[in-house]
Amino acid sequence: MSERRYLLRTFGCQMNEHDSERIAGLLTSDGYVATEEAAEASVVVFNTCAIRENADNRLYGNLGHLRPLKQANPRMRIVVAGCLAQKDGGLIQEKAPWVDVVVGTHALPGLLELLHRAETKGPQMDLSEVTEVFPSALPALREVRHHAWVSIAVGCDNQCTFCIVPLVRGPQLSRPIGDVLAEVQGLARNGVVEVTLLGQNVNTYGRDLTVPDSPRRPMFADLLRAVNRVEGLRRIRFTSPHPHEFTPDVIDAMAGSDKVCEHIHFPLQSGSDRVLKVMQRSYRRERYLAWLDAIRAAIRGIAVSTDIIVGFPGETEEDFLDTLELVGRAGFDQAYTFQYSPRPGTRAATMDDQIPKEVVQERFDRLVALQESISLERMREQVGTTAEVLVEGIGRKGGLQGRTRTNRVVHFEGDHVPGDFVDVAIVGAHPHHLDGEPAREPAAVS
Ligand code: 5AD
Ligand code: SF4
């Protein structure tokens, strides 16, 4: 019999990339081999995202393209996984009856079983609401050998009014610290030098766990320190903390753990106190800035990135100017800017005063222009320094691409392979990347 092949397409955030490594791992353990060609795939999996705008249109568009292939090859199995699967459930097979399996975010471990059942019993769906097996505990097939995503918690207990995550990923469930450590140790033994710890809100990690024989609960700072002790590992990243429960012990743990990289993603969402309140984000602008000061004072040279939403319902020009002003003061290295778009099922989607598209676009353009100039300014500060770069692969310019500890992308020439650490002299700056040359002097910091 010829090899059974699978095609896997991933949309959305790192959590989905992490889950996709598990989907690939499960399919590989069942004898499938990866392909990029839908026509030769016996299983096609879409791992979907519900956060991105138009995610559903894109999914149904993709499913539409597959329909003729499925008609030509009725044995092809089509799977929809991820957040949209969790959110839309039965609607998916109603709209696209040629989909064989809909598997929600908590039900991934049962994927092979669902596929087998689909062979004899027809379309299958599992939208369990509870995570029984952490996706991290499943076999993984990682495309990158030197880096790994490690899930430390799934779900979120917050209720930001714009956000679909609590609806599709459920309440926070933390993974026991011993399981996280065992995974990181195994990864390091297998040559992984950099891990990114993943959670919707990493600083509330452990709130739902207890430590055996102790009144204490494992906390994110303890976890960072423990992961820092894993031999062989060189870099630790995490995403994302929430500015609300970001406590001094986390800053201390970051500062005191040499492998924890000098970069933090610290989602702001809005610079207007009024909007933050309606978003149900519990911090306010001055508090946010005070945290930034504390982080920068404790960790020299730390780079800061953020997320900002423009055009939240009811956002006035004055609110938006507050955002611009805060962005000017904060001096973010990078900002991921989003135009607000209503996600059905969220509180904000039904709020009055949705902002017209052209107003949102105009504000968005102003914010992007401001942030681009700040990003460039911050990048220029790097010129003349030497940085330790972890090689990731071939960049867009045909040379090598890697990343500094501060998460800055560097393009440079050289004879290296992914996973190598190289000291690079920074010679040029752009808003989103740096140009480098092999260094004569070793890197001092980051
Ligand atoms: N509209 C626009 N952006 C959103 N985000 C989340 N939900 C929405 C929405 N409804 C953004 C937030 C979050 C990032 C991952 O996506 O900024 O931090
Ligand atoms: Fe969504 Fe807010 Fe939870 Fe982040 S903290 S996942 S934005 S609800």
Coordinates of C-alpha atoms and ligand atoms in Angstrom, one line a residue:
M1 CA 0.0 0.0 0.0
S2 CA 1.3 3.5 -0.8
E3 CA 2.1 5.8 2.1
R4 CA -0.7 7.6 3.8
R5 CA -0.1 11.3 3.8
Y6 CA -1.5 14.2 5.7
L7 CA -1.6 17.9 5.0
L8 CA -1.8 20.2 8.0
R9 CA -2.5 23.9 7.8
T10 CA -2.2 26.1 11.0
F11 CA -3.8 29.4 11.5
G12 CA -3.5 31.8 14.4
C13 CA -1.3 32.0 17.5
Q14 CA 1.5 30.1 19.1
M15 CA -0.9 28.0 21.1
N16 CA -2.2 26.6 17.7
E17 CA 1.3 26.0 16.5
H18 CA 1.9 24.1 19.6
D19 CA -1.3 22.0 19.1
S20 CA -0.3 21.5 15.5
E21 CA 3.0 19.9 16.5
R22 CA 0.8 17.4 18.5
I23 CA -1.6 16.8 15.6
A24 CA 1.5 16.1 13.4
G25 CA 2.9 13.8 16.2
L26 CA -0.4 11.9 16.5
L27 CA -0.7 11.4 12.8
T28 CA 2.9 10.3 12.5
S29 CA 2.6 7.8 15.3
D30 CA -0.3 6.3 13.2
G31 CA 2.0 5.9 10.2
Y32 CA 1.1 9.1 8.2
V33 CA 3.7 11.1 6.4
A34 CA 3.5 14.9 5.9
T35 CA 2.7 16.4 2.5
E36 CA 2.1 19.9 1.1
E37 CA -0.1 18.6 -1.7
A38 CA -3.8 18.4 -0.9
A39 CA -4.3 16.1 -3.9
E40 CA -2.1 13.4 -2.5
A41 CA -3.3 13.7 1.1
S42 CA -5.5 11.1 2.7
V43 CA -6.1 13.4 5.7
V44 CA -6.3 17.2 5.5
V45 CA -6.3 19.1 8.9
F46 CA -7.2 22.7 9.4
N47 CA -6.1 23.9 12.8
T48 CA -8.2 27.0 13.1
C49 CA -8.1 30.3 14.9
A50 CA -11.1 32.3 16.1
I51 CA -9.2 35.5 17.1
R52 CA -8.2 36.7 13.7
E53 CA -10.6 38.7 11.6
N54 CA -12.5 36.8 9.0
A55 CA -11.2 33.5 10.3
D56 CA -14.5 31.8 9.5
N57 CA -14.7 33.1 5.9
R58 CA -11.2 31.9 5.4
L59 CA -12.0 28.5 6.8
Y60 CA -15.1 28.1 4.6
G61 CA -13.1 29.3 1.6
N62 CA -10.5 26.7 2.2
L63 CA -13.1 24.0 2.8
G64 CA -14.8 25.0 -0.5
H65 CA -11.5 24.5 -2.4
L66 CA -11.2 21.0 -1.0
R67 CA -14.7 20.0 -2.0
P68 CA -13.9 18.9 -5.6
L69 CA -10.8 17.0 -4.3
K70 CA -13.0 15.2 -1.9
Q71 CA -15.5 14.4 -4.6
A72 CA -12.8 12.9 -6.7
N73 CA -11.3 11.0 -3.8
P74 CA -14.1 10.1 -1.3
R75 CA -11.6 8.4 0.9
M76 CA -9.9 11.7 1.8
R77 CA -10.6 12.7 5.4
I78 CA -11.1 16.4 6.3
V79 CA -10.5 17.5 9.9
V80 CA -11.3 20.9 11.4
A81 CA -9.5 21.4 14.7
G82 CA -8.8 24.4 17.0
C83 CA -10.7 27.4 18.3
L84 CA -13.2 27.8 15.4
A85 CA -14.0 24.1 15.7
Q86 CA -14.7 24.6 19.4
K87 CA -16.8 27.7 18.6
D88 CA -18.7 26.7 15.5
G89 CA -19.1 22.9 16.3
G90 CA -22.0 21.4 14.3
L91 CA -22.3 24.5 12.2
I92 CA -19.1 23.5 10.3
Q93 CA -20.6 20.2 9.1
E94 CA -23.9 21.9 8.4
K95 CA -22.1 24.4 6.1
A96 CA -19.6 22.0 4.8
P97 CA -21.0 18.5 5.0
W98 CA -17.9 17.0 3.4
V99 CA -16.0 17.6 6.6
D100 CA -15.4 14.3 8.4
V101 CA -14.1 15.3 11.8
V102 CA -14.6 18.4 14.0
V103 CA -12.3 18.3 17.0
G104 CA -12.5 21.0 19.7
T105 CA -9.5 22.4 21.6
H106 CA -9.9 20.0 24.5
A107 CA -10.4 16.8 22.5
L108 CA -7.2 16.6 20.5
P109 CA -6.0 13.4 22.3
G110 CA -8.9 11.6 20.7
L111 CA -8.1 12.7 17.1
L112 CA -7.0 9.3 15.8
E113 CA -10.0 7.6 17.4
L114 CA -12.3 10.1 15.7
L115 CA -10.6 9.5 12.4
H116 CA -11.0 5.7 12.7
R117 CA -14.6 6.1 13.7
A118 CA -15.2 8.4 10.7
E119 CA -14.2 5.5 8.5
T120 CA -17.1 3.3 9.5
K121 CA -19.6 5.6 11.1
G122 CA -19.5 8.8 9.1
P123 CA -18.9 12.4 10.3
Q124 CA -17.6 12.7 13.9
M125 CA -17.4 15.6 16.3
D126 CA -15.9 16.0 19.8
L127 CA -16.3 19.3 21.5
S128 CA -15.6 18.2 25.1
E129 CA -15.4 21.2 27.5
V130 CA -12.7 19.7 29.7
T131 CA -9.0 19.1 29.1
E132 CA -8.3 15.6 30.4
V133 CA -4.9 15.1 28.7
F134 CA -2.7 18.2 28.3
P135 CA -1.8 18.6 24.6
S136 CA 1.8 18.8 25.7
A137 CA 1.7 15.2 26.9
L138 CA 0.9 14.0 23.4
P139 CA 3.7 12.9 20.9
A140 CA 5.0 15.9 19.0
L141 CA 6.5 16.3 15.6
R142 CA 8.5 19.5 15.7
E143 CA 9.7 21.0 12.5
V144 CA 12.3 23.1 14.3
R145 CA 14.9 21.0 16.3
H146 CA 16.4 23.7 18.5
H147 CA 13.2 25.4 19.8
A148 CA 10.0 24.1 21.4
W149 CA 6.7 25.5 22.6
V150 CA 5.8 24.2 26.0
S151 CA 2.3 24.7 27.2
I152 CA 2.1 25.5 30.9
A153 CA -1.6 26.4 31.1
V154 CA -4.6 26.4 28.8
G155 CA -7.7 28.6 29.0
C156 CA -8.2 31.9 30.7
D157 CA -10.2 33.1 33.8
N158 CA -10.4 36.7 32.6
Q159 CA -13.2 38.1 30.7
C160 CA -11.9 40.8 28.5
T161 CA -15.0 41.9 26.7
F162 CA -13.5 41.7 23.2
C163 CA -12.0 38.3 23.6
I164 CA -13.2 34.9 22.4
V165 CA -10.5 32.9 24.1
P166 CA -12.4 32.1 27.4
L167 CA -15.3 30.9 25.3
V168 CA -13.3 28.6 23.2
R169 CA -10.5 27.5 25.5
G170 CA -12.5 27.5 28.8
P171 CA -11.3 28.4 32.3
Q172 CA -7.6 28.2 33.1
L173 CA -6.1 24.8 33.7
S174 CA -2.5 24.7 34.7
R175 CA -0.2 21.8 34.1
P176 CA 1.6 20.4 37.1
I177 CA 5.1 21.9 37.5
G178 CA 6.6 18.4 37.5
D179 CA 5.1 17.6 34.1
V180 CA 6.4 20.9 32.7
L181 CA 9.9 20.3 34.0
A182 CA 9.9 16.7 32.8
E183 CA 9.0 17.9 29.3
V184 CA 11.6 20.6 29.3
Q185 CA 14.3 18.2 30.6
G186 CA 13.4 15.8 27.8
L187 CA 13.5 18.5 25.2
A188 CA 16.9 19.7 26.4
R189 CA 18.3 16.2 26.3
N190 CA 17.2 16.1 22.7
G191 CA 19.0 19.2 21.7
V192 CA 16.4 21.9 22.3
V193 CA 18.2 25.0 23.4
E194 CA 15.3 27.5 23.6
V195 CA 11.8 27.0 25.0
T196 CA 8.8 29.3 25.0
L197 CA 6.4 28.7 27.9
L198 CA 2.9 29.2 26.7
G199 CA -0.3 30.3 28.5
Q200 CA -3.0 32.8 27.9
N201 CA -2.0 34.5 31.1
V202 CA 1.2 32.9 32.3
N203 CA 1.5 34.9 35.5
T204 CA -1.6 33.3 37.0
Y205 CA 0.0 29.9 36.3
G206 CA -0.7 27.5 39.1
R207 CA -3.5 29.4 40.7
D208 CA -5.7 26.3 40.1
L209 CA -3.0 23.8 41.4
T210 CA -1.8 22.9 44.8
V211 CA 1.6 21.6 45.8
P212 CA 1.6 18.2 47.5
D213 CA 2.3 18.5 51.3
S214 CA 2.4 22.3 51.1
P215 CA -0.1 25.1 51.6
R216 CA 1.6 26.9 48.7
R217 CA 0.6 26.8 45.1
P218 CA 3.2 26.6 42.3
M219 CA 3.6 30.0 40.8
F220 CA 5.0 31.4 37.7
A221 CA 8.1 32.8 39.4
D222 CA 8.9 29.3 40.9
L223 CA 8.4 27.7 37.5
L224 CA 10.8 30.2 35.8
R225 CA 13.4 29.5 38.4
A226 CA 12.9 25.7 38.1
V227 CA 13.1 25.8 34.3
N228 CA 16.2 27.9 34.5
R229 CA 18.0 25.1 36.3
V230 CA 17.4 22.7 33.4
E231 CA 20.8 21.7 32.0
G232 CA 21.5 22.2 28.3
L233 CA 18.8 24.8 27.9
R234 CA 20.2 28.3 26.9
R235 CA 17.1 30.5 26.4
I236 CA 13.7 30.7 28.1
R237 CA 10.9 32.8 26.7
F238 CA 7.3 33.0 27.8
T239 CA 4.1 34.5 26.5
S240 CA 1.9 36.2 27.6
P241 CA 1.8 37.8 31.0
H242 CA -1.2 40.0 31.9
P243 CA -0.4 43.5 33.3
H244 CA -3.0 42.9 36.1
E245 CA -1.4 40.1 38.1
F246 CA 2.1 40.8 37.1
T247 CA 3.8 40.6 40.5
P248 CA 7.3 41.7 41.7
D249 CA 8.4 38.1 42.3
V250 CA 8.1 37.4 38.5
I251 CA 10.4 40.4 37.8
D252 CA 12.8 39.1 40.4
A253 CA 12.7 35.6 38.9
M254 CA 13.3 37.0 35.4
A255 CA 16.2 39.1 36.6
G256 CA 17.7 36.3 38.6
S257 CA 17.4 33.6 35.9
D258 CA 20.2 33.9 33.4
K259 CA 18.4 31.8 30.7
V260 CA 15.3 33.9 30.8
C261 CA 15.6 36.2 27.8
E262 CA 15.5 40.0 28.0
H263 CA 12.2 40.4 26.3
I264 CA 8.6 40.7 27.5
H265 CA 5.3 40.7 25.6
F266 CA 3.1 42.9 27.7
P267 CA -0.3 43.4 26.1
L268 CA -1.6 47.0 26.6
Q269 CA -4.8 46.9 24.4
S270 CA -5.6 50.6 25.0
G271 CA -4.1 53.7 26.5
S272 CA -7.4 55.1 27.6
D273 CA -8.5 54.3 31.2
R274 CA -12.1 54.6 30.1
V275 CA -11.7 52.1 27.3
L276 CA -9.6 49.7 29.5
K277 CA -12.5 49.7 32.0
V278 CA -15.1 48.8 29.3
M279 CA -12.7 46.2 28.0
Q280 CA -12.6 44.8 31.5
R281 CA -8.9 45.1 31.7
S282 CA -8.3 45.6 35.4
Y283 CA -5.1 47.9 35.2
R284 CA -5.0 51.5 34.2
R285 CA -2.5 53.5 32.2
E286 CA -0.4 54.8 35.0
R287 CA -0.2 51.4 36.6
Y288 CA 0.8 49.9 33.3
L289 CA 3.6 52.5 32.8
A290 CA 4.8 52.0 36.4
W291 CA 5.1 48.2 35.7
L292 CA 7.1 49.0 32.6
D293 CA 9.5 51.2 34.6
A294 CA 9.9 48.5 37.2
I295 CA 10.6 45.9 34.6
R296 CA 13.1 48.1 32.8
A297 CA 14.9 49.1 36.0
A298 CA 15.3 45.4 37.0
I299 CA 16.3 44.0 33.7
R300 CA 18.8 46.1 31.8
G301 CA 18.2 46.4 28.1
I302 CA 14.9 44.4 28.1
A303 CA 12.8 44.7 25.0
V304 CA 9.1 45.2 25.3
S305 CA 6.4 44.3 22.8
T306 CA 2.7 44.8 23.1
D307 CA -0.8 44.3 21.6
I308 CA -3.0 47.3 20.9
I309 CA -6.6 47.3 19.7
V310 CA -7.9 50.3 17.8
G311 CA -11.5 51.2 17.4
F312 CA -13.0 49.4 20.4
P313 CA -16.8 50.2 20.6
G314 CA -17.3 53.7 21.9
E315 CA -13.6 54.7 21.5
T316 CA -13.5 58.5 21.0
E317 CA -10.8 60.6 19.4
E318 CA -9.8 61.6 22.9
D319 CA -9.5 58.0 24.0
F320 CA -7.4 57.2 20.9
L321 CA -5.2 60.2 21.6
D322 CA -4.6 58.7 25.1
T323 CA -3.4 55.6 23.3
L324 CA -1.1 57.5 21.1
E325 CA 0.3 59.5 24.0
L326 CA 0.9 56.3 26.0
V327 CA 2.6 54.6 23.1
G328 CA 4.9 57.7 22.8
R329 CA 5.8 57.4 26.4
A330 CA 6.2 53.7 26.6
G331 CA 8.6 53.4 23.7
F332 CA 7.7 49.9 22.8
D333 CA 10.2 48.0 20.7
Q334 CA 7.4 46.4 18.7
A335 CA 3.6 46.6 18.8
Y336 CA 1.1 44.2 17.3
T337 CA -1.8 46.5 16.3
F338 CA -5.3 45.2 15.7
Q339 CA -8.4 46.8 14.3
Y340 CA -11.2 45.9 16.6
S341 CA -13.6 43.5 15.1
P342 CA -16.6 42.0 16.8
R343 CA -16.3 38.3 17.7
P344 CA -19.8 36.8 18.0
G345 CA -20.4 35.6 21.5
T346 CA -18.3 38.3 23.2
R347 CA -19.7 41.1 25.3
A348 CA -18.2 43.8 23.1
A349 CA -19.9 42.5 20.0
T350 CA -23.3 43.6 21.2
M351 CA -22.1 47.0 22.5
D352 CA -23.6 50.1 21.1
D353 CA -21.4 52.6 19.3
Q354 CA -19.4 50.3 17.1
I355 CA -16.9 52.5 15.3
P356 CA -17.2 52.9 11.5
K357 CA -14.6 51.1 9.5
E358 CA -13.1 54.3 8.0
V359 CA -12.6 55.9 11.4
V360 CA -10.9 52.7 12.7
Q361 CA -8.7 52.6 9.6
E362 CA -7.6 56.2 9.9
R363 CA -6.7 55.8 13.6
F364 CA -5.0 52.5 12.9
D365 CA -2.8 54.2 10.2
R366 CA -1.8 57.0 12.6
L367 CA -0.9 54.4 15.3
V368 CA 1.1 52.3 13.0
A369 CA 3.0 55.3 11.6
L370 CA 3.9 56.4 15.2
Q371 CA 4.9 52.9 16.3
E372 CA 7.0 52.3 13.1
S373 CA 9.1 55.4 13.9
I374 CA 9.5 54.3 17.5
S375 CA 10.4 50.8 16.5
L376 CA 13.0 52.1 14.1
E377 CA 14.4 54.5 16.8
R378 CA 14.8 51.6 19.2
M379 CA 16.4 49.4 16.5
R380 CA 18.9 52.1 15.7
E381 CA 20.0 52.1 19.3
Q382 CA 21.3 48.6 18.7
V383 CA 23.7 49.6 15.9
G384 CA 27.3 49.3 17.0
T385 CA 26.5 46.6 19.6
T386 CA 27.3 42.9 19.4
A387 CA 24.5 40.4 20.0
E388 CA 24.3 36.7 20.6
V389 CA 22.1 35.4 17.8
L390 CA 20.4 32.1 17.7
V391 CA 20.3 31.0 14.0
E392 CA 16.7 30.1 12.9
G393 CA 17.3 29.5 9.2
I394 CA 17.3 31.3 5.9
G395 CA 15.8 34.8 5.9
R396 CA 13.9 36.7 3.3
K397 CA 17.0 38.2 1.9
G398 CA 18.6 34.8 1.2
G399 CA 21.2 35.0 4.0
L400 CA 20.8 33.7 7.5
Q401 CA 18.1 34.9 9.9
G402 CA 18.3 34.6 13.7
R403 CA 17.1 36.2 16.9
T404 CA 18.8 38.0 19.7
R405 CA 17.9 37.3 23.3
T406 CA 15.8 40.5 23.1
N407 CA 13.8 38.9 20.3
R408 CA 15.1 41.1 17.6
V409 CA 15.3 39.5 14.2
V410 CA 18.8 39.8 12.6
H411 CA 19.8 39.1 9.0
F412 CA 23.4 38.3 8.4
E413 CA 25.7 36.2 6.2
G414 CA 27.6 33.2 7.4
D415 CA 28.1 29.5 7.4
H416 CA 25.8 28.3 10.1
V417 CA 22.9 26.0 10.7
P418 CA 19.7 26.5 12.6
G419 CA 20.4 26.1 16.3
D420 CA 23.9 27.6 16.2
F421 CA 24.7 30.6 18.5
V422 CA 26.7 33.3 16.7
D423 CA 28.0 36.6 18.0
V424 CA 26.9 39.2 15.4
A425 CA 27.9 42.9 15.1
I426 CA 24.8 45.0 14.4
V427 CA 25.4 47.3 11.5
G428 CA 22.0 48.4 10.2
A429 CA 18.5 49.0 11.6
H430 CA 15.0 48.7 10.1
P431 CA 11.7 48.9 12.0
H432 CA 11.3 45.1 12.3
H433 CA 14.8 43.7 11.8
L434 CA 18.5 44.4 12.1
D435 CA 21.4 43.8 9.7
G436 CA 24.5 42.1 11.1
E437 CA 28.0 41.0 10.3
P438 CA 30.1 38.2 12.0
A439 CA 31.5 39.9 15.1
R440 CA 35.2 40.3 15.9
E441 CA 34.4 40.8 19.6
P442 CA 32.2 38.5 21.6
A443 CA 28.8 39.7 22.7
A444 CA 28.7 41.4 26.1
V445 CA 25.0 41.2 26.8
S446 CA 22.1 40.0 24.6
Ligands
5AD1 N1 -10.6 42.5 17.8 C1 -9.4 42.9 17.5 N2 -8.3 42.4 18.2 C2 -8.5 41.4 19.0 N3 -7.6 40.7 19.8 C3 -8.3 39.8 20.5 N4 -9.6 39.9 20.3 C4 -9.8 40.9 19.3 C5 -10.9 41.5 18.7 N5 -12.1 41.1 18.9 C6 -6.2 41.0 19.9 C7 -5.7 41.4 21.3 C8 -5.0 40.2 21.8 C9 -4.4 39.7 20.5 C10 -3.9 38.3 20.5 O1 -5.5 39.8 19.6 O2 -4.9 42.5 21.2 O3 -4.0 40.5 22.7
SF4_2 FE1 -8.5 37.0 26.2 FE2 -8.2 38.7 28.2 FE3 -7.9 36.1 28.6 FE4 -6.0 37.5 27.2 S1 -6.5 37.8 29.4 S2 -7.0 35.5 26.7 S3 -7.3 39.0 26.1 S4 -9.8 37.1 28.1

